[in-house]
Amino acid sequence: MRRKIVAGNWKMNMTPSQAVALIEELKPLVVSEDVDVVFCVPAIDIIPAVEACKGTNIHIGAENMYFEEKGAFTGEIAPDMLTDAGVEYVILGHSERREYFAETNETVNKKVLKAFEHGLTPIICCGESLTQREQGITIDWIRQQIKIAFLNVTADQAAKAVIAYEPIWAIGTGKVATTEQAEEVCAAIRQCIKELYGSDTAEAIRIQYGGSVSAASAPELFAQPDIDGGLVGGASLKKDFGAIVNYK
Ligand code: PEP
């Protein structure tokens, strides 16, 4: 039985002091025995967030990471900077990074490999545009993203990864994919992992849905057989996040 995982993606929101205030507000609301809870926060908020979450069930994630160890890469964050600060998860290949910061399937793959090397759990994002959905190429597109993201990743590593299926047209738009649409793609992702690694890995890997998840939509989405939780943007900055974590 896979454990659910609900992660908040704060994006470029919250100063360090605002981050601590939000964590204090959300702490009692996100307590859960059955769900892994992750706050993925801007780099500058990581240290105060780790401190504020000590002794709670909240894990801290980063929103991005570079694939080199160190050196002349101005503005980038190295994997051991994250682990040393207490980070456990890292979002990789978010559609906003792909659209605005030229991330490709290949750079996502390099980051995934580097994250595993450092014991970080990657939350690997994939998703189609509205045009791709309308052209009927959603599954082909997602399979391509997954196959490249997992190049040279071992079965043991893959079993520990988290994949976030996030249709781009549903992110920040208030348009949630229907439960059927979300389950269809998450099942196809699991099938793709099965083809790459076999049934055990496919059964172990956790697949989230992301895209305008709310307290209202979470219960039905998270009840689907291939949806193991959510990656939540806008609603992760509000009290609603507590209701999403405690969706049952
Ligand atoms: C996201 O950015 O990962 C996301 C799912 O955002 P939202 O929930 O706001 O659509």
Tab-separated table of C-alpha atoms in Angstrom, residues 6-242:
chain	number	residue	atom	x	y	z
A	6	VAL	CA	0.857	15.938	-0.377
A	7	ALA	CA	3.382	18.641	-1.231
A	8	GLY	CA	2.898	22.385	-1.343
A	9	ASN	CA	4.724	24.323	-4.030
A	10	TRP	CA	5.054	27.841	-2.684
A	11	LYS	CA	6.585	29.124	-5.950
A	12	MET	CA	8.004	32.682	-5.643
A	13	ASN	CA	5.939	33.618	-2.595
A	14	MET	CA	6.734	34.343	1.061
A	15	THR	CA	9.655	36.215	2.544
A	16	PRO	CA	11.524	34.380	5.317
A	17	SER	CA	9.474	35.983	8.074
A	18	GLN	CA	6.222	35.403	6.191
A	19	ALA	CA	7.279	31.776	5.679
A	20	VAL	CA	7.705	31.226	9.410
A	21	ALA	CA	4.348	32.867	10.143
A	22	LEU	CA	2.610	30.663	7.555
A	23	ILE	CA	4.245	27.519	8.928
A	24	GLU	CA	3.112	28.426	12.454
A	25	GLU	CA	-0.434	28.838	11.121
A	26	LEU	CA	-0.423	25.586	9.134
A	27	LYS	CA	1.472	23.349	11.571
A	28	PRO	CA	-1.554	22.213	13.593
A	29	LEU	CA	-3.696	21.840	10.468
A	30	VAL	CA	-1.398	19.479	8.545
A	31	VAL	CA	-0.891	16.901	11.260
A	32	SER	CA	-1.528	13.469	9.722
A	33	GLU	CA	-0.662	9.879	10.507
A	34	ASP	CA	-1.192	8.600	6.982
A	35	VAL	CA	0.111	11.304	4.665
A	36	ASP	CA	3.645	12.563	4.037
A	37	VAL	CA	3.519	16.357	4.122
A	38	VAL	CA	6.104	18.438	2.271
A	39	PHE	CA	6.484	22.202	2.028
A	40	CYS	CA	8.557	23.110	-1.044
A	41	VAL	CA	9.721	26.635	-0.365
A	42	PRO	CA	11.870	29.302	-2.055
A	43	ALA	CA	15.607	28.823	-1.451
A	44	ILE	CA	15.898	31.755	0.939
A	45	ASP	CA	13.115	30.340	3.113
A	46	ILE	CA	14.665	26.894	3.500
A	47	ILE	CA	16.735	27.494	6.642
A	48	PRO	CA	14.005	29.244	8.658
A	49	ALA	CA	11.432	26.727	7.371
A	50	VAL	CA	13.532	23.747	8.489
A	51	GLU	CA	13.929	25.379	11.896
A	52	ALA	CA	10.207	26.163	12.193
A	53	CYS	CA	9.246	22.582	11.222
A	54	LYS	CA	11.513	20.840	13.743
A	55	GLY	CA	9.539	18.338	15.806
A	56	THR	CA	6.592	18.327	13.369
A	57	ASN	CA	5.544	15.917	10.608
A	58	ILE	CA	6.415	18.496	7.911
A	59	HIS	CA	9.296	17.765	5.522
A	60	ILE	CA	11.000	20.554	3.629
A	61	GLY	CA	11.560	20.530	-0.110
A	62	ALA	CA	13.284	22.873	-2.544
A	63	GLU	CA	11.696	24.116	-5.759
A	64	ASN	CA	14.755	23.549	-7.932
A	65	MET	CA	18.395	22.500	-7.803
A	66	TYR	CA	21.365	22.526	-10.166
A	67	PHE	CA	22.987	19.354	-11.504
A	68	GLU	CA	26.598	20.297	-10.774
A	69	GLU	CA	28.335	19.885	-7.403
A	70	LYS	CA	29.734	23.419	-7.141
A	71	GLY	CA	31.566	26.117	-9.051
A	72	ALA	CA	30.954	29.020	-11.395
A	73	PHE	CA	27.171	28.786	-11.740
A	74	THR	CA	26.028	32.136	-10.383
A	75	GLY	CA	22.645	32.043	-8.769
A	76	GLU	CA	22.279	28.276	-8.684
A	77	ILE	CA	21.852	26.005	-5.663
A	78	ALA	CA	23.942	22.831	-5.294
A	79	PRO	CA	22.499	19.545	-3.990
A	80	ASP	CA	24.665	19.438	-0.868
A	81	MET	CA	23.636	22.994	0.008
A	82	LEU	CA	20.110	21.609	0.188
A	83	THR	CA	20.913	18.461	2.169
A	84	ASP	CA	23.160	20.357	4.583
A	85	ALA	CA	20.282	22.736	5.272
A	86	GLY	CA	17.904	19.852	6.053
A	87	VAL	CA	16.056	19.557	2.735
A	88	GLU	CA	14.673	16.103	1.855
A	89	TYR	CA	12.719	16.667	-1.367
A	90	VAL	CA	13.255	18.709	-4.515
A	91	ILE	CA	10.776	19.605	-7.246
A	92	LEU	CA	12.393	19.068	-10.638
A	93	GLY	CA	11.122	20.012	-14.080
A	94	HIS	CA	8.126	22.064	-13.003
A	95	SER	CA	6.362	23.398	-16.109
A	96	GLU	CA	7.149	26.979	-15.024
A	97	ARG	CA	10.866	26.106	-14.969
A	98	ARG	CA	10.522	24.499	-18.387
A	99	GLU	CA	8.639	27.503	-19.799
A	100	TYR	CA	10.521	30.454	-18.258
A	101	PHE	CA	13.962	28.989	-17.500
A	102	ALA	CA	14.535	26.754	-20.508
A	103	GLU	CA	14.598	23.454	-18.628
A	104	THR	CA	14.459	20.430	-20.914
A	105	ASN	CA	13.840	16.735	-20.390
A	106	GLU	CA	17.619	16.291	-20.574
A	107	THR	CA	18.441	18.828	-17.844
A	108	VAL	CA	15.667	17.368	-15.717
A	109	ASN	CA	17.295	13.939	-16.110
A	110	LYS	CA	20.687	15.312	-15.002
A	111	LYS	CA	19.047	16.882	-11.964
A	112	VAL	CA	17.158	13.685	-11.107
A	113	LEU	CA	20.409	11.674	-11.171
A	114	LYS	CA	22.173	14.277	-9.040
A	115	ALA	CA	19.323	14.418	-6.542
A	116	PHE	CA	19.485	10.635	-6.031
A	117	GLU	CA	23.254	10.772	-5.689
A	118	HIS	CA	22.729	13.093	-2.718
A	119	GLY	CA	19.834	11.212	-1.128
A	120	LEU	CA	17.241	13.815	-2.088
A	121	THR	CA	13.824	12.609	-3.208
A	122	PRO	CA	12.926	14.224	-6.521
A	123	ILE	CA	9.366	15.266	-7.251
A	124	ILE	CA	9.555	14.988	-11.031
A	125	CYS	CA	6.976	17.056	-12.873
A	126	CYS	CA	5.430	16.224	-16.218
A	127	GLY	CA	2.376	17.485	-18.033
A	128	GLU	CA	0.860	18.456	-21.331
A	129	SER	CA	-0.291	21.790	-22.760
A	130	LEU	CA	-3.863	22.377	-23.849
A	131	THR	CA	-2.823	22.087	-27.507
A	132	GLN	CA	-1.215	18.721	-26.862
A	133	ARG	CA	-4.337	17.500	-25.093
A	134	GLU	CA	-6.556	18.744	-27.909
A	135	GLN	CA	-4.315	17.042	-30.480
A	136	GLY	CA	-4.630	13.741	-28.611
A	137	ILE	CA	-0.920	13.390	-27.893
A	138	THR	CA	-1.035	13.703	-24.095
A	139	ILE	CA	0.037	10.157	-23.273
A	140	ASP	CA	2.804	10.081	-25.921
A	141	TRP	CA	4.162	13.380	-24.624
A	142	ILE	CA	4.109	12.310	-20.978
A	143	ARG	CA	5.754	8.958	-21.792
A	144	GLN	CA	8.548	10.837	-23.539
A	145	GLN	CA	9.029	13.152	-20.539
A	146	ILE	CA	9.107	10.188	-18.157
A	147	LYS	CA	11.426	8.035	-20.245
A	148	ILE	CA	14.000	10.801	-20.541
A	149	ALA	CA	13.692	11.925	-16.911
A	150	PHE	CA	14.441	8.339	-15.796
A	151	LEU	CA	17.362	7.666	-18.140
A	152	ASN	CA	20.099	5.813	-16.141
A	153	VAL	CA	17.997	5.907	-12.969
A	154	THR	CA	18.102	2.495	-11.257
A	155	ALA	CA	15.002	0.544	-10.274
A	156	ASP	CA	15.779	1.076	-6.566
A	157	GLN	CA	16.033	4.810	-7.105
A	158	ALA	CA	12.923	4.942	-9.284
A	159	ALA	CA	10.889	3.182	-6.599
A	160	LYS	CA	11.650	6.075	-4.228
A	161	ALA	CA	10.870	8.857	-6.721
A	162	VAL	CA	7.723	10.938	-6.760
A	163	ILE	CA	6.177	11.916	-10.091
A	164	ALA	CA	3.800	14.865	-10.266
A	165	TYR	CA	1.418	14.810	-13.214
A	166	GLU	CA	0.484	18.441	-13.757
A	167	PRO	CA	-1.484	19.324	-16.886
A	168	ILE	CA	-0.176	22.796	-17.732
A	169	TRP	CA	-3.664	24.065	-18.573
A	170	ALA	CA	-4.778	23.255	-15.012
A	171	ILE	CA	-1.949	25.022	-13.154
A	172	GLY	CA	-3.050	28.200	-11.433
A	173	THR	CA	-6.099	28.451	-13.691
A	174	GLY	CA	-8.750	27.080	-11.362
A	175	LYS	CA	-9.436	24.409	-14.027
A	176	VAL	CA	-8.935	21.031	-12.377
A	177	ALA	CA	-8.578	18.029	-14.663
A	178	THR	CA	-11.561	15.735	-14.266
A	179	THR	CA	-10.944	12.779	-12.012
A	180	GLU	CA	-11.083	10.529	-15.099
A	181	GLN	CA	-8.509	12.634	-16.989
A	182	ALA	CA	-6.150	12.712	-13.999
A	183	GLU	CA	-6.470	8.978	-13.295
A	184	GLU	CA	-6.050	8.063	-16.967
A	185	VAL	CA	-2.696	9.843	-17.200
A	186	CYS	CA	-1.445	8.717	-13.768
A	187	ALA	CA	-2.276	5.107	-14.730
A	188	ALA	CA	-0.395	5.578	-18.018
A	189	ILE	CA	2.617	6.901	-16.093
A	190	ARG	CA	2.560	3.841	-13.837
A	191	GLN	CA	2.342	1.618	-16.928
A	192	CYS	CA	5.355	3.416	-18.422
A	193	ILE	CA	7.339	2.831	-15.197
A	194	LYS	CA	6.271	-0.832	-15.323
A	195	GLU	CA	7.631	-1.144	-18.852
A	196	LEU	CA	10.907	0.483	-17.787
A	197	TYR	CA	11.446	-1.262	-14.436
A	198	GLY	CA	8.825	-3.971	-13.847
A	199	SER	CA	5.801	-4.315	-11.591
A	200	ASP	CA	7.450	-3.922	-8.173
A	201	THR	CA	8.858	-0.501	-9.017
A	202	ALA	CA	5.611	0.560	-10.685
A	203	GLU	CA	3.668	-0.440	-7.573
A	204	ALA	CA	6.072	1.414	-5.273
A	205	ILE	CA	6.501	4.731	-7.084
A	206	ARG	CA	4.229	7.535	-5.944
A	207	ILE	CA	2.364	9.617	-8.504
A	208	GLN	CA	0.747	12.905	-7.555
A	209	TYR	CA	-1.791	14.973	-9.423
A	210	GLY	CA	-1.233	18.734	-9.528
A	211	GLY	CA	-3.257	21.564	-11.043
A	212	SER	CA	-5.657	23.734	-9.050
A	213	VAL	CA	-6.152	21.082	-6.357
A	214	SER	CA	-8.493	22.383	-3.660
A	215	ALA	CA	-10.052	21.093	-0.466
A	216	ALA	CA	-13.145	20.327	-2.566
A	217	SER	CA	-11.422	18.380	-5.359
A	218	ALA	CA	-8.790	16.518	-3.296
A	219	PRO	CA	-10.981	13.722	-1.823
A	220	GLU	CA	-12.132	12.351	-5.182
A	221	LEU	CA	-8.761	12.827	-6.891
A	222	PHE	CA	-6.763	11.190	-4.100
A	223	ALA	CA	-9.182	8.249	-3.954
A	224	GLN	CA	-8.179	7.144	-7.471
A	225	PRO	CA	-6.113	3.961	-7.639
A	226	ASP	CA	-3.123	5.571	-9.353
A	227	ILE	CA	-3.156	8.973	-7.634
A	228	ASP	CA	-1.038	8.972	-4.487
A	229	GLY	CA	-1.579	12.560	-3.397
A	230	GLY	CA	-1.052	16.008	-4.836
A	231	LEU	CA	1.341	18.790	-5.680
A	232	VAL	CA	-0.483	21.918	-4.636
A	233	GLY	CA	0.356	25.487	-5.641
A	234	GLY	CA	-2.066	28.281	-4.734
A	235	ALA	CA	-3.932	26.395	-2.014
A	236	SER	CA	-0.711	25.476	-0.213
A	237	LEU	CA	-0.423	29.067	0.998
A	238	LYS	CA	-3.777	28.965	2.752
A	239	LYS	CA	-5.480	27.117	5.588
A	240	ASP	CA	-7.103	24.974	2.873
A	241	PHE	CA	-3.820	23.074	2.685
A	242	GLY	CA	-4.708	21.470	6.019
